[in-house]
Amino acid sequence: MHSMATSAASFGGTDPRAIARMVVGEIPELPVVPALPDRGVGADAVGRTCALLVDLPVDLSPRAWRLADSPGRAGRRAADFLDRDLDALEQQVELARGAVVDGGSAFPATAIRFETVGPWSLAARVELPGGRPVLSDSGARRDLAESLREGLSALCSRARARFSVPVRLVLDEPELWRIAAGSVPAPSEFDPVAAVPRERLAMALSRFAAALRSSDDVDSVFVRAPGRNSSDAPTAWPVLLEPPQGEARVDGIVFDAADLLAWADAGASAQGRGSDRTRPVHGWADGDRDPQAFALLDALGALLSDGGRAELHRTQVLAGRETPRTNGEAEAVAARIVSLIDRLAVDRPMAVDNIALAAGERDTASSTAAAAALAGARRTADVLPRVAAG
């Protein structure tokens, strides 16, 4: 059995070299290309993703990123930030490759993790020149998705040349359930954005991932969607787990460990990802007490049982702890992960091999917290196989 540690992409701070040094030092098996939104316009998730688009220039409107006739200053700034982040990570990787730790390479990576806004959420958050979301125009949405696919393929090719390993792509889809429910905000309440049928969502994501996977530069394609959502946009995990006949599902899904636990006030906790309004009750959910967490447990179990992979973020909350700073604390967190695996009735060795443990966005808001969180994720991943075998 073997478990890897990684991290969400978003970090606090403005120095990509310092964050890259931390990433390569603490999570060398699956390092992440860091994103630093504190730098402002162009370093945000949507702007960073727009920097990848091929032959679709963008600029920033008063409300949102918008398709444009020619690249604007904000679009060029976003592309520059992304180049700097890749350069910083490459520099640290080269330094690590020249070092030896415990008789082996200090950079034993099997893949590089890169996180981007997914095609559906990008279409919901980027505007047409007239101000409507791209999502409202099916032809424009398809053009945007194809442009993003081309851009991601080019990025993965460049990354493979730089780092000599393939890329794990994580498509962040924060708007996925709103798109399915028809609750994406529109400029006018009298002209709403129509819901997209779940079958179409599933088909498009499956084919988008398959097109990316056709290259050896791509290790796998994961999707991150909200584990909890408001009642007007309920979660619909079959979109990711049950693709149409003849299509392959995505390789993996990202889960926040806190969402797997029952909450003291399940209704309030559904208001947003990682809400501070409630606290998780450190026990597994049932369908009556917290149906959203129960559905998420079912989704994780179905994914792992089918041989899929998962990223489990912020696992320390399973044990009611802060970031583990000692092996003993990491073993307590690992024991709760094993309890989760047993709760799902999944084979332990298979589950341990297919789950990567990750620091979450709320853990990496400052450089000090991020260093502890990355070390905690690595420490827990190191002890998990031994605890699972016990």
XYZ file of C-alpha atoms in Angstrom:
390
model
C 0.000 0.000 0.000
C 1.110 3.523 -0.741
C -0.572 6.900 -0.202
C 0.514 10.249 -1.635
C 0.156 13.780 -0.312
C -0.714 16.838 -2.369
C -2.504 20.158 -1.952
C -5.164 22.442 -3.321
C -3.637 25.034 -5.643
C -4.590 28.258 -3.867
C -2.035 29.718 -1.430
C -1.830 32.950 0.494
C 1.014 35.351 -0.235
C 2.496 36.890 -3.353
C 5.894 35.182 -3.778
C 5.618 32.172 -6.114
C 9.237 31.119 -5.481
C 8.695 30.774 -1.732
C 5.519 28.741 -2.224
C 7.144 26.554 -4.890
C 10.037 25.829 -2.534
C 7.569 24.761 0.148
C 5.555 22.599 -2.265
C 8.545 20.710 -3.654
C 10.001 20.230 -0.192
C 6.847 18.952 1.523
C 4.800 17.136 -1.152
C 7.409 15.992 -3.693
C 5.454 12.993 -5.022
C 2.510 15.031 -6.295
C 3.470 18.726 -6.185
C 0.959 21.341 -7.241
C 1.466 24.345 -9.484
C 0.618 27.039 -6.922
C -1.873 29.846 -7.520
C -1.552 33.061 -5.514
C -4.802 35.035 -5.766
C -3.530 37.661 -3.299
C -1.625 39.187 -6.224
C -4.906 40.603 -7.500
C -6.459 40.803 -10.947
C -5.239 38.011 -13.194
C -4.209 35.759 -10.322
C -7.821 34.796 -9.551
C -9.038 31.357 -10.619
C -11.103 32.535 -13.591
C -8.430 34.917 -14.870
C -5.775 32.222 -14.564
C -7.948 29.844 -16.568
C -8.690 32.490 -19.204
C -4.926 32.825 -19.691
C -5.000 29.305 -21.152
C -7.609 29.998 -23.828
C -6.503 29.608 -27.444
C -7.724 32.184 -29.994
C -10.309 33.571 -27.566
C -8.985 36.855 -26.130
C -10.441 38.130 -22.871
C -10.507 41.295 -20.827
C -12.036 42.358 -17.538
C -15.417 44.106 -17.483
C -16.833 45.906 -14.415
C -18.626 42.687 -13.466
C -16.556 39.761 -14.707
C -14.085 38.408 -17.228
C -15.459 38.871 -20.741
C -14.642 37.654 -24.244
C -13.060 40.461 -26.268
C -11.895 41.289 -29.779
C -8.271 41.505 -28.651
C -6.372 40.648 -25.475
C -6.757 43.279 -22.774
C -4.244 44.305 -20.168
C -5.859 42.075 -17.526
C -5.639 39.042 -19.805
C -1.949 39.642 -20.470
C -1.376 40.052 -16.727
C -3.047 36.694 -16.060
C -0.817 34.955 -18.614
C 2.267 36.558 -17.060
C 1.320 35.331 -13.572
C 0.870 31.779 -14.837
C 4.260 31.844 -16.567
C 5.906 33.062 -13.368
C 4.278 30.284 -11.338
C 5.502 27.606 -13.736
C 9.003 29.130 -13.807
C 9.163 29.186 -10.008
C 8.131 25.546 -9.718
C 10.570 24.472 -12.427
C 13.433 26.212 -10.640
C 12.687 24.383 -7.391
C 12.275 21.050 -9.154
C 15.693 21.434 -10.781
C 17.251 22.177 -7.402
C 15.536 19.142 -5.856
C 16.683 16.855 -8.666
C 20.255 17.713 -7.804
C 19.772 16.685 -4.165
C 19.690 13.223 -2.588
C 17.551 12.344 0.434
C 17.816 8.931 2.142
C 19.668 7.553 -0.854
C 17.014 8.604 -3.360
C 15.973 11.608 -5.403
C 14.562 14.571 -3.511
C 12.028 14.887 -6.337
C 10.303 11.494 -6.733
C 7.230 12.963 -8.456
C 4.926 10.746 -10.490
C 2.861 13.710 -11.730
C 2.391 17.454 -11.373
C -1.005 18.669 -10.159
C -2.578 21.596 -12.010
C -5.934 23.078 -11.046
C -8.139 25.091 -13.381
C -11.746 26.185 -13.585
C -13.656 23.523 -15.512
C -15.458 24.157 -18.816
C -18.979 24.411 -17.383
C -18.166 26.786 -14.540
C -15.974 28.874 -16.835
C -18.932 29.271 -19.188
C -21.059 30.381 -16.228
C -18.523 32.956 -15.009
C -17.220 34.445 -18.274
C -19.412 36.889 -20.182
C -20.146 37.359 -23.849
C -19.384 40.857 -25.218
C -23.016 41.801 -24.562
C -22.837 40.879 -20.880
C -24.711 37.556 -20.853
C -22.896 34.465 -19.503
C -21.256 32.362 -22.209
C -23.364 29.514 -20.812
C -26.470 31.132 -22.313
C -25.194 30.571 -25.880
C -24.621 26.902 -26.728
C -22.353 27.676 -29.675
C -20.195 30.064 -27.656
C -20.041 27.559 -24.809
C -18.743 24.850 -27.138
C -16.148 27.240 -28.575
C -15.022 28.179 -25.063
C -14.710 24.540 -24.005
C -12.702 23.660 -27.109
C -10.424 26.655 -26.616
C -9.842 25.602 -22.992
C -9.143 22.014 -24.037
C -6.542 23.190 -26.557
C -4.969 25.463 -23.964
C -4.800 22.737 -21.330
C -3.295 20.290 -23.810
C -0.610 22.834 -24.691
C 0.048 23.530 -21.009
C 0.426 19.814 -20.249
C 2.835 19.408 -23.161
C 4.977 22.269 -21.862
C 4.807 20.929 -18.308
C 5.874 17.453 -19.419
C 8.880 18.978 -21.161
C 9.758 21.036 -18.067
C 9.175 18.472 -15.311
C 9.555 15.126 -17.145
C 6.325 13.819 -15.603
C 2.690 13.999 -16.768
C 0.033 16.287 -15.318
C -2.906 15.538 -13.054
C -5.551 18.025 -14.155
C -8.159 19.080 -11.607
C -11.206 20.762 -13.121
C -12.834 22.931 -10.488
C -16.589 23.121 -11.133
C -18.063 25.290 -8.356
C -21.091 26.164 -10.506
C -21.907 22.628 -11.670
C -24.981 22.092 -9.510
C -26.314 25.602 -10.200
C -25.974 24.942 -13.926
C -27.940 21.715 -13.557
C -30.628 23.487 -11.536
C -30.899 26.581 -13.732
C -29.909 28.944 -10.932
C -26.824 30.575 -12.483
C -27.130 34.365 -11.973
C -28.044 36.371 -15.075
C -27.814 40.141 -15.684
C -31.625 40.338 -15.604
C -34.048 38.237 -13.581
C -36.429 38.507 -16.536
C -33.996 36.649 -18.800
C -32.689 33.702 -16.742
C -30.050 31.231 -17.871
C -31.729 27.930 -18.690
C -30.794 24.760 -16.834
C -28.560 22.276 -18.640
C -29.832 18.673 -18.507
C -27.714 16.419 -16.338
C -27.150 14.010 -19.215
C -25.600 16.820 -21.276
C -23.403 17.899 -18.376
C -22.175 14.325 -17.916
C -21.569 13.776 -21.639
C -19.617 16.995 -22.079
C -17.411 16.415 -19.020
C -16.717 12.811 -20.053
C -15.698 13.810 -23.563
C -13.690 16.800 -22.356
C -11.705 14.528 -20.014
C -11.299 11.836 -22.674
C -9.906 14.337 -25.173
C -7.341 15.507 -22.623
C -6.391 11.949 -21.641
C -5.639 11.066 -25.253
C -2.213 12.612 -24.709
C 0.565 10.940 -22.723
C 1.190 14.358 -21.178
C -1.928 13.908 -19.014
C -1.814 11.481 -16.104
C -5.464 11.817 -15.087
C -8.421 14.192 -14.985
C -10.185 14.922 -11.689
C -13.244 17.068 -11.009
C -13.960 19.131 -7.936
C -17.587 20.071 -7.256
C -19.263 21.371 -4.092
C -19.915 18.613 -1.567
C -22.751 20.672 -0.128
C -25.007 23.163 -1.817
C -28.126 25.220 -1.250
C -31.584 23.740 -1.688
C -32.128 25.545 -5.018
C -29.176 23.670 -6.551
C -28.966 20.172 -5.027
C -25.942 17.988 -5.639
C -26.234 15.421 -8.434
C -23.292 13.019 -8.175
C -24.453 10.729 -11.031
C -23.265 13.524 -13.371
C -19.702 12.536 -12.422
C -20.180 8.871 -11.548
C -22.582 7.628 -14.231
C -21.569 8.864 -17.684
C -23.749 8.048 -20.676
C -23.370 4.619 -22.233
C -20.148 4.282 -24.152
C -18.455 7.165 -22.350
C -15.791 6.922 -19.619
C -16.174 8.772 -16.345
C -13.529 11.135 -15.061
C -10.562 9.509 -13.323
C -11.207 10.969 -9.906
C -13.139 13.388 -7.715
C -11.960 15.840 -5.065
C -13.696 15.657 -1.667
C -13.468 17.908 1.391
C -13.364 15.629 4.421
C -15.548 17.998 6.469
C -18.387 17.479 3.995
C -18.405 13.744 4.741
C -19.339 14.282 8.370
C -22.789 14.952 9.787
C -23.272 18.626 10.663
C -24.999 20.094 13.662
C -27.182 22.183 11.330
C -27.182 20.524 7.921
C -29.385 23.236 6.400
C -27.056 26.078 7.377
C -23.934 24.175 6.376
C -25.330 23.827 2.880
C -25.075 27.570 2.320
C -21.550 27.304 1.016
C -18.397 25.235 0.812
C -16.439 25.392 4.057
C -18.962 27.587 5.864
C -18.033 28.630 9.392
C -21.674 28.944 10.433
C -21.798 25.359 11.697
C -19.411 22.749 12.967
C -19.221 19.115 11.859
C -20.308 16.447 14.283
C -17.512 13.898 14.261
C -19.602 10.949 13.178
C -20.724 9.574 9.840
C -23.962 10.898 8.427
C -27.150 8.989 7.759
C -29.863 9.843 5.276
C -32.149 11.394 7.880
C -29.675 13.437 9.882
C -27.685 14.912 6.982
C -28.725 13.730 3.506
C -26.077 15.778 1.680
C -23.217 14.194 3.622
C -24.841 10.773 3.230
C -25.041 11.254 -0.557
C -21.392 12.300 -0.591
C -20.367 9.191 1.350
C -22.236 7.091 -1.194
C -20.481 8.909 -4.047
C -17.039 8.326 -2.527
C -17.826 4.669 -1.898
C -19.113 4.130 -5.426
C -16.071 5.840 -6.924
C -13.527 3.803 -4.945
C -15.413 0.523 -5.409
C -15.269 1.066 -9.172
C -11.495 1.581 -9.075
C -11.694 5.368 -9.278
C -9.342 7.716 -7.489
C -10.036 10.432 -4.964
C -8.360 13.395 -3.376
C -9.398 13.798 0.252
C -8.743 17.331 1.508
C -8.425 18.492 5.124
C -8.494 14.983 6.600
C -7.584 16.288 10.053
C -11.220 17.309 10.595
C -12.184 13.623 10.615
C -10.374 13.318 13.943
C -11.535 16.705 15.219
C -7.972 18.014 15.097
C -5.945 20.862 13.777
C -3.125 20.062 11.355
C -1.202 17.024 12.694
C 2.293 18.058 13.787
C 3.571 14.747 15.190
C 3.475 11.152 14.029
C 1.099 10.336 16.867
C -1.362 12.998 15.733
C -1.002 11.822 12.129
C -1.744 8.247 13.204
C -4.960 9.425 14.884
C -6.045 11.077 11.619
C -5.027 7.981 9.630
C -7.114 5.801 11.961
C -10.173 7.895 11.130
C -9.439 7.572 7.408
C -9.306 3.797 7.839
C -12.616 3.994 9.722
C -14.041 5.877 6.742
C -12.768 3.226 4.328
C -14.370 0.511 6.445
C -17.610 2.511 6.643
C -17.669 2.534 2.844
C -17.030 -1.244 2.716
C -14.126 -0.740 0.298
C -11.024 -2.931 0.158
C -8.429 -1.216 2.349
C -5.328 -1.693 0.163
C -7.153 -0.527 -2.957
C -8.582 2.506 -1.168
C -5.255 3.550 0.348
C -3.559 3.303 -3.046
C -6.290 5.342 -4.734
C -6.724 8.154 -2.197
C -4.364 11.126 -2.155
C -4.423 13.194 1.037
C -4.333 16.928 0.514
C -4.057 20.218 2.328
C -7.188 22.255 1.594
C -7.639 25.892 0.629
C -8.588 26.867 4.171
C -5.298 25.341 5.389
C -3.060 27.346 3.042
C -4.284 30.911 3.508
C -0.931 32.016 4.964
C 2.600 30.787 4.367
C 3.003 29.625 7.976
C -0.279 27.707 7.932
C 0.500 26.286 4.498
C 3.875 24.898 5.574
C 2.250 23.122 8.519
C -0.647 21.864 6.398
C 1.577 20.410 3.675
C 3.791 18.714 6.259
C 0.690 17.380 8.017
C -0.728 15.918 4.808
C 2.607 14.263 4.001
C 2.974 12.933 7.542
C -0.515 11.411 7.449
C 0.059 9.887 4.016
C 3.296 8.336 5.269
C 1.621 6.546 8.203
C -1.677 5.636 6.537
C -0.508 2.357 4.916
C 0.891 1.105 8.229
C -2.259 2.053 10.137
C -4.457 0.449 7.462
C -2.448 -2.774 7.642
C -2.769 -2.950 11.442
